[in-house]
Tab-separated table of C-alpha atoms in Angstrom:
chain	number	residue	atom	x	y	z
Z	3	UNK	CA	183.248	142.178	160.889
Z	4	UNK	CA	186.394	139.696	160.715
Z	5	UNK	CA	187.978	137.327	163.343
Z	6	UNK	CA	190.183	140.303	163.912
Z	7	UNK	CA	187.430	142.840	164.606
Z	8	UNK	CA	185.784	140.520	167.147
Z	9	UNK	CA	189.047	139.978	168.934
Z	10	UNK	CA	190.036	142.019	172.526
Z	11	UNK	CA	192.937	144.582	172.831
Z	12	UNK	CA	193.952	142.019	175.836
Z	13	UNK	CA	194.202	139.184	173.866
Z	14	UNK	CA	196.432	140.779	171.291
Z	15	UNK	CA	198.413	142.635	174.023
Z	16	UNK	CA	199.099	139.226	175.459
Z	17	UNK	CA	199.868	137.656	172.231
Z	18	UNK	CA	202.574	140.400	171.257
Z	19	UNK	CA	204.479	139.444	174.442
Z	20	UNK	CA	204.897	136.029	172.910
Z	21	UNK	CA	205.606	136.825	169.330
Z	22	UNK	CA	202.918	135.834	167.353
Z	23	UNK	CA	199.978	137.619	165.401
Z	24	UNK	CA	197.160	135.409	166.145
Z	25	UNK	CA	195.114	135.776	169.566
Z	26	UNK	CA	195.059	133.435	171.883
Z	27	UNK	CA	191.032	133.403	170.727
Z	28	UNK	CA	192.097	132.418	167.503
Z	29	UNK	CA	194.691	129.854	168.861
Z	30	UNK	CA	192.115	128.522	171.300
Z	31	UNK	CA	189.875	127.839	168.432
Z	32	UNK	CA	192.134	126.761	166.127
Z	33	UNK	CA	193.307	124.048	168.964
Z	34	UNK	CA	189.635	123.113	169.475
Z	35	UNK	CA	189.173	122.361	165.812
Z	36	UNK	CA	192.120	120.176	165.678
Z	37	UNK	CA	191.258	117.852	168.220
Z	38	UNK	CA	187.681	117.283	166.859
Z	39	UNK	CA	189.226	116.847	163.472
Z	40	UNK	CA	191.022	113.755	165.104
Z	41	UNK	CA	188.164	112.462	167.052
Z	42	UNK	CA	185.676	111.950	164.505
Z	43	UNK	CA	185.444	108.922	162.492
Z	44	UNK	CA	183.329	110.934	159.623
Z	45	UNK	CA	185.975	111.905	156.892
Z	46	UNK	CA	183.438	114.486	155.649
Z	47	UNK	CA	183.275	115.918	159.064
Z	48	UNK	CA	186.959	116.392	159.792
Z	49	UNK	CA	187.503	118.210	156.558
Z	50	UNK	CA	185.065	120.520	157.595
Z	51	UNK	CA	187.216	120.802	160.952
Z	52	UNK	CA	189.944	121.110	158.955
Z	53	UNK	CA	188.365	123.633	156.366
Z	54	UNK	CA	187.388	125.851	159.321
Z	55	UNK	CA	190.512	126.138	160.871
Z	56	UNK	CA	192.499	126.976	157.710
Z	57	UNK	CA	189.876	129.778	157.282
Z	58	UNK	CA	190.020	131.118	160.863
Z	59	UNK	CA	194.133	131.719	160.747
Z	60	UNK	CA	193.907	133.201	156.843
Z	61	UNK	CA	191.818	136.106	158.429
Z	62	UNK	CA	195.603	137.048	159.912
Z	63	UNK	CA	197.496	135.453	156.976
Z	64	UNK	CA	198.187	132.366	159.057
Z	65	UNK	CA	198.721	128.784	157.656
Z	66	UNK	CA	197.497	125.525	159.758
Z	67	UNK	CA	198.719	122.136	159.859
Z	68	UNK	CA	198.940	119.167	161.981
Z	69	UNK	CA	202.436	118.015	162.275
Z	70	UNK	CA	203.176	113.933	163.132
Z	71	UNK	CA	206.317	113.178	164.984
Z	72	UNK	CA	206.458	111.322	168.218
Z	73	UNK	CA	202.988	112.957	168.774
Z	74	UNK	CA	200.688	115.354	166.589
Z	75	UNK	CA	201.147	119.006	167.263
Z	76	UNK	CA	199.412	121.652	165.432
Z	77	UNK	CA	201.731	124.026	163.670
Z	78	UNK	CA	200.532	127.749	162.734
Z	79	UNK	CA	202.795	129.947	161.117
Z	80	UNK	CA	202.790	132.987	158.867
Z	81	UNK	CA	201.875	131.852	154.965
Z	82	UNK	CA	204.658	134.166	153.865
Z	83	UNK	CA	207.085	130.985	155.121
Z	84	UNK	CA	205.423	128.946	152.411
Z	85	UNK	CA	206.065	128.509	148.637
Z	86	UNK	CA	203.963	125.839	146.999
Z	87	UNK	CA	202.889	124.576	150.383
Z	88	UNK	CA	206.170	124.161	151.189
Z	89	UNK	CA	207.991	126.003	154.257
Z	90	UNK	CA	210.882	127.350	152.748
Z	91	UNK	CA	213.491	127.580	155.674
Z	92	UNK	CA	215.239	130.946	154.244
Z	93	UNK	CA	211.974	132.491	154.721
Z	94	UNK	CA	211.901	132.091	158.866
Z	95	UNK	CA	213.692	135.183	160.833
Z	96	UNK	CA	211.675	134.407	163.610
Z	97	UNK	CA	210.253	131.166	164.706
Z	98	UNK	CA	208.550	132.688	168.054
Z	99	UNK	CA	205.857	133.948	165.510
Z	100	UNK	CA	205.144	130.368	164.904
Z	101	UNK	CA	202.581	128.547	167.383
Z	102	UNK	CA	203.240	124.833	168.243
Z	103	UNK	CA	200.260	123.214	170.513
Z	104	UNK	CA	200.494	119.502	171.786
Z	105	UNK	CA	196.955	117.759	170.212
Z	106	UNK	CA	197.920	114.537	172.415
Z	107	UNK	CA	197.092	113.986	175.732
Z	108	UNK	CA	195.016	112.846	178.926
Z	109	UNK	CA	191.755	114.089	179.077
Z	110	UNK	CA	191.653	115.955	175.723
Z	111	UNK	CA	189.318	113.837	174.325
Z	112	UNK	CA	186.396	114.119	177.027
Z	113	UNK	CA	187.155	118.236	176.921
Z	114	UNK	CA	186.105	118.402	173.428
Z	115	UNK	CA	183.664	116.599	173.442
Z	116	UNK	CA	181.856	118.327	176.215
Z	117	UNK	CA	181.052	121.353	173.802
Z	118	UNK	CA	178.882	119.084	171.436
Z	119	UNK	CA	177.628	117.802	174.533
Z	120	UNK	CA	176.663	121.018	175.901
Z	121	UNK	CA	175.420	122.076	172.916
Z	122	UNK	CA	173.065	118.878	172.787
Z	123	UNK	CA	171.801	119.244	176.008
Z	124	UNK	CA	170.868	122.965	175.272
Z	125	UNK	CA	169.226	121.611	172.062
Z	126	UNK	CA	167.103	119.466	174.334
Z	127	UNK	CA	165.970	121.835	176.528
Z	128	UNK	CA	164.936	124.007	174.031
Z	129	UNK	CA	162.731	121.380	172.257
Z	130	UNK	CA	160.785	120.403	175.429
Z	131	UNK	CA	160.318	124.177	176.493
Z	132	UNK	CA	159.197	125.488	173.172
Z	133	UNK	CA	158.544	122.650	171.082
Z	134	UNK	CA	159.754	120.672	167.794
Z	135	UNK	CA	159.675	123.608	165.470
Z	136	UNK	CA	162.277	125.601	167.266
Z	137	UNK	CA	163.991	122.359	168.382
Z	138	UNK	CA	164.965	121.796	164.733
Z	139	UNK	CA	165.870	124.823	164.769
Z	140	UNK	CA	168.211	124.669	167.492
Z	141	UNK	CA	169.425	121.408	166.369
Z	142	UNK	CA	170.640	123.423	162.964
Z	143	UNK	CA	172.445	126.322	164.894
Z	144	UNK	CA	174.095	123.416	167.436
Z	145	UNK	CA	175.454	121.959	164.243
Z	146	UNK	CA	176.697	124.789	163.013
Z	147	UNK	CA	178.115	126.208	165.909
Z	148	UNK	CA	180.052	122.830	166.397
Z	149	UNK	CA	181.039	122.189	163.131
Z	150	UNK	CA	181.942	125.474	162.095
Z	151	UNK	CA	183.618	127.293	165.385
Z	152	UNK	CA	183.252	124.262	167.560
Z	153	UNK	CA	181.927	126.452	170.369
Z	154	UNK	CA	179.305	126.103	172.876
Z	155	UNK	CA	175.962	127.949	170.992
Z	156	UNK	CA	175.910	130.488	173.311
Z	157	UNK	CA	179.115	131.818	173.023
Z	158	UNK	CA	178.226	132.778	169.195
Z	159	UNK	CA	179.246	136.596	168.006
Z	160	UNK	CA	176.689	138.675	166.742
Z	161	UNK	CA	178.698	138.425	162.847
Z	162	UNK	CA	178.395	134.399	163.582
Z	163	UNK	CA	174.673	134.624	164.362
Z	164	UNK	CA	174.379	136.590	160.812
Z	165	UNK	CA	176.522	133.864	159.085
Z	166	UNK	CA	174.030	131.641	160.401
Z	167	UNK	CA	171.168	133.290	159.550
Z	168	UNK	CA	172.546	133.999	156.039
Z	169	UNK	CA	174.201	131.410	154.998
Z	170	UNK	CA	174.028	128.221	157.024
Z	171	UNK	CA	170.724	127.921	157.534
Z	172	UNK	CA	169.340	128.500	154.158
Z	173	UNK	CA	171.581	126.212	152.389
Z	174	UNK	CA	172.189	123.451	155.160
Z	175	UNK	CA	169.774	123.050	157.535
Z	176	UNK	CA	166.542	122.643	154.436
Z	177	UNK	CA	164.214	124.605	157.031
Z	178	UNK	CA	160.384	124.543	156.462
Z	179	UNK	CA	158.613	127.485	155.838
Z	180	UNK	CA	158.012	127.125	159.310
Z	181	UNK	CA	161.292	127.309	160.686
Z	182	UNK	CA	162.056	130.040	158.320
Z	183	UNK	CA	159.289	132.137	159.657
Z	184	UNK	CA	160.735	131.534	163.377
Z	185	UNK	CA	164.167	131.132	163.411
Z	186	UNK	CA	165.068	134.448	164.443
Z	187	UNK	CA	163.206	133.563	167.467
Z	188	UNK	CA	164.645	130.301	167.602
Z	189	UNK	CA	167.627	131.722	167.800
Z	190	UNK	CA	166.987	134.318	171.045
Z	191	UNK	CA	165.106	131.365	172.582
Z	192	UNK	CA	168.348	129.524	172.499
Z	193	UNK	CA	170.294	132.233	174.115
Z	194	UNK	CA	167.437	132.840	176.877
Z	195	UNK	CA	167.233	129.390	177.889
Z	196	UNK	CA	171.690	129.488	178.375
Z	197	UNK	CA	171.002	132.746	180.376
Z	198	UNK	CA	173.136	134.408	178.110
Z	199	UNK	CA	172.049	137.706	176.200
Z	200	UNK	CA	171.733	137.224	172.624
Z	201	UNK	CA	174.736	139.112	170.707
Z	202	UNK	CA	173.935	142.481	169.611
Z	203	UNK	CA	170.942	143.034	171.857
C-alpha cells in the first residue's frame, strides 16, 4: 500500500480546495523532515532526512527542495515543472499546486525534537518493563521511525510496520537471533505500552 493508499478522503478533500495534490499528511511530514534535516549536525543523518522526503512526495510525482532567501522555505512542486533539475518557468500554469512552508521560526526547533524525544522515552519504558532484549528492539524501530518518517513510534501504519519488519530491521538494526525470534512481539509491546492498538490488529 503507497503513501496515497494510507491517506484520508478528508485530507485530500481539503487539499483540493487549496490546489495542490499532496495531503496535508504528506505536507506535514514532508515539513517534519525538513526541519530535522537542519537540526542535525550528522551529514549522514540529514541525507537520510533528505532522502526520505524526496521519496515521500515522488509517491504523487512531487519534487522537494529547500529554498534559501531571506529565510529557508521548503518548496514542493509537481516534477513535471522540472527539466534536468531545473524548474523550467514555461512549464508552471498554476503555481497554487506548488506548496511553500516557512522552516524558520520560534519554537520549531524544540517541536521537532519532541518526537525523538517521545520516541526515547517510550524506548525506555519498554526496556525496564520487558527487558534489554526487546529494548534493543525498540531502540531499532525508534530509529527507524525517526529517521525514516520522523514520527512518534506509535503512530506507525500497518505497511510501515512491514517495511520495518522487512527491510529495516534485517539490514540495519544487526538483530541477534534473539531479537529476531521476538521482534514481532517487540513490536506490539511497543504499541501496548503507548496505549495505542498495534496497526492492523
Amino acid at each position: 500500500m503507497s503513501e496515497k493508499d494510507n491517506t484520508s478522503s478528508g485530507d485530500i478533500a481539503a487539499d483540493e480546495q487549496h490546489g495542490t495534490e499532496l495531503p496535508r499528511s504528506v505536507v506535514e511530514q514532508a515539513e517534519r523532515l525538513s526541519r530535522l534535516a537542519r537540526e542535525t549536525v550528522d551529514d549522514a543523518e540529514a541525507e537520510a532526512y533528505r532522502e526520505r522526503r524526496a521519496e515521500l512526495v515522488d509517491e504523487f510525482d512531487y519534487a522537494a527542495r529547500v529554498r534559501h532567501d531571506d529565510e529557508a522555505t521548503l518548496v514542493c512542486h509537481p516534477q513535471e515543472w522540472l527539466e534536468d533539475g531545473v524548474v523550467q518557468m514555461d512549464r508552471i500554469e498554476d503555481t497554487d499546486r506548488a506548496v511553500e512552508i516557512p522552516l524558520s521560526g520560534p519554537g520549531d526547533p524544540d517541536e521537532w525534537r519532541a518526537v525523538d524525544r517521545h520516541n526515547r522515552e517510550l524506548v525506555e519504558q519498554v526496556r525496564e518493563d520487558h527487558g534489554e532484549v526487546h529494548g534493543r528492539n525498540a531502540t531499532a524501530f525508534a530509529d527507524f521511525a525517526g529517521n525514516h518518517y520522523a514520527k512518534p513510534v506509535e503512530s506507525l501504519t500497518e505497511t510501515e510496520m512491514e517495511e520495518f519488519l522487512d527491510e529495516y530491521f534485517p539490514r540495519n538494526a544487526w538483530p541477534s537471533e534473539e531479537q529476531t525470534e521476538v521482534v514481532e512481539r517487540s513490536l506490539e509491546l511497543v504499541y501496548e505500552t503507548a496505549g495505542e492498538r498495534v496497526p492492523g490488529s
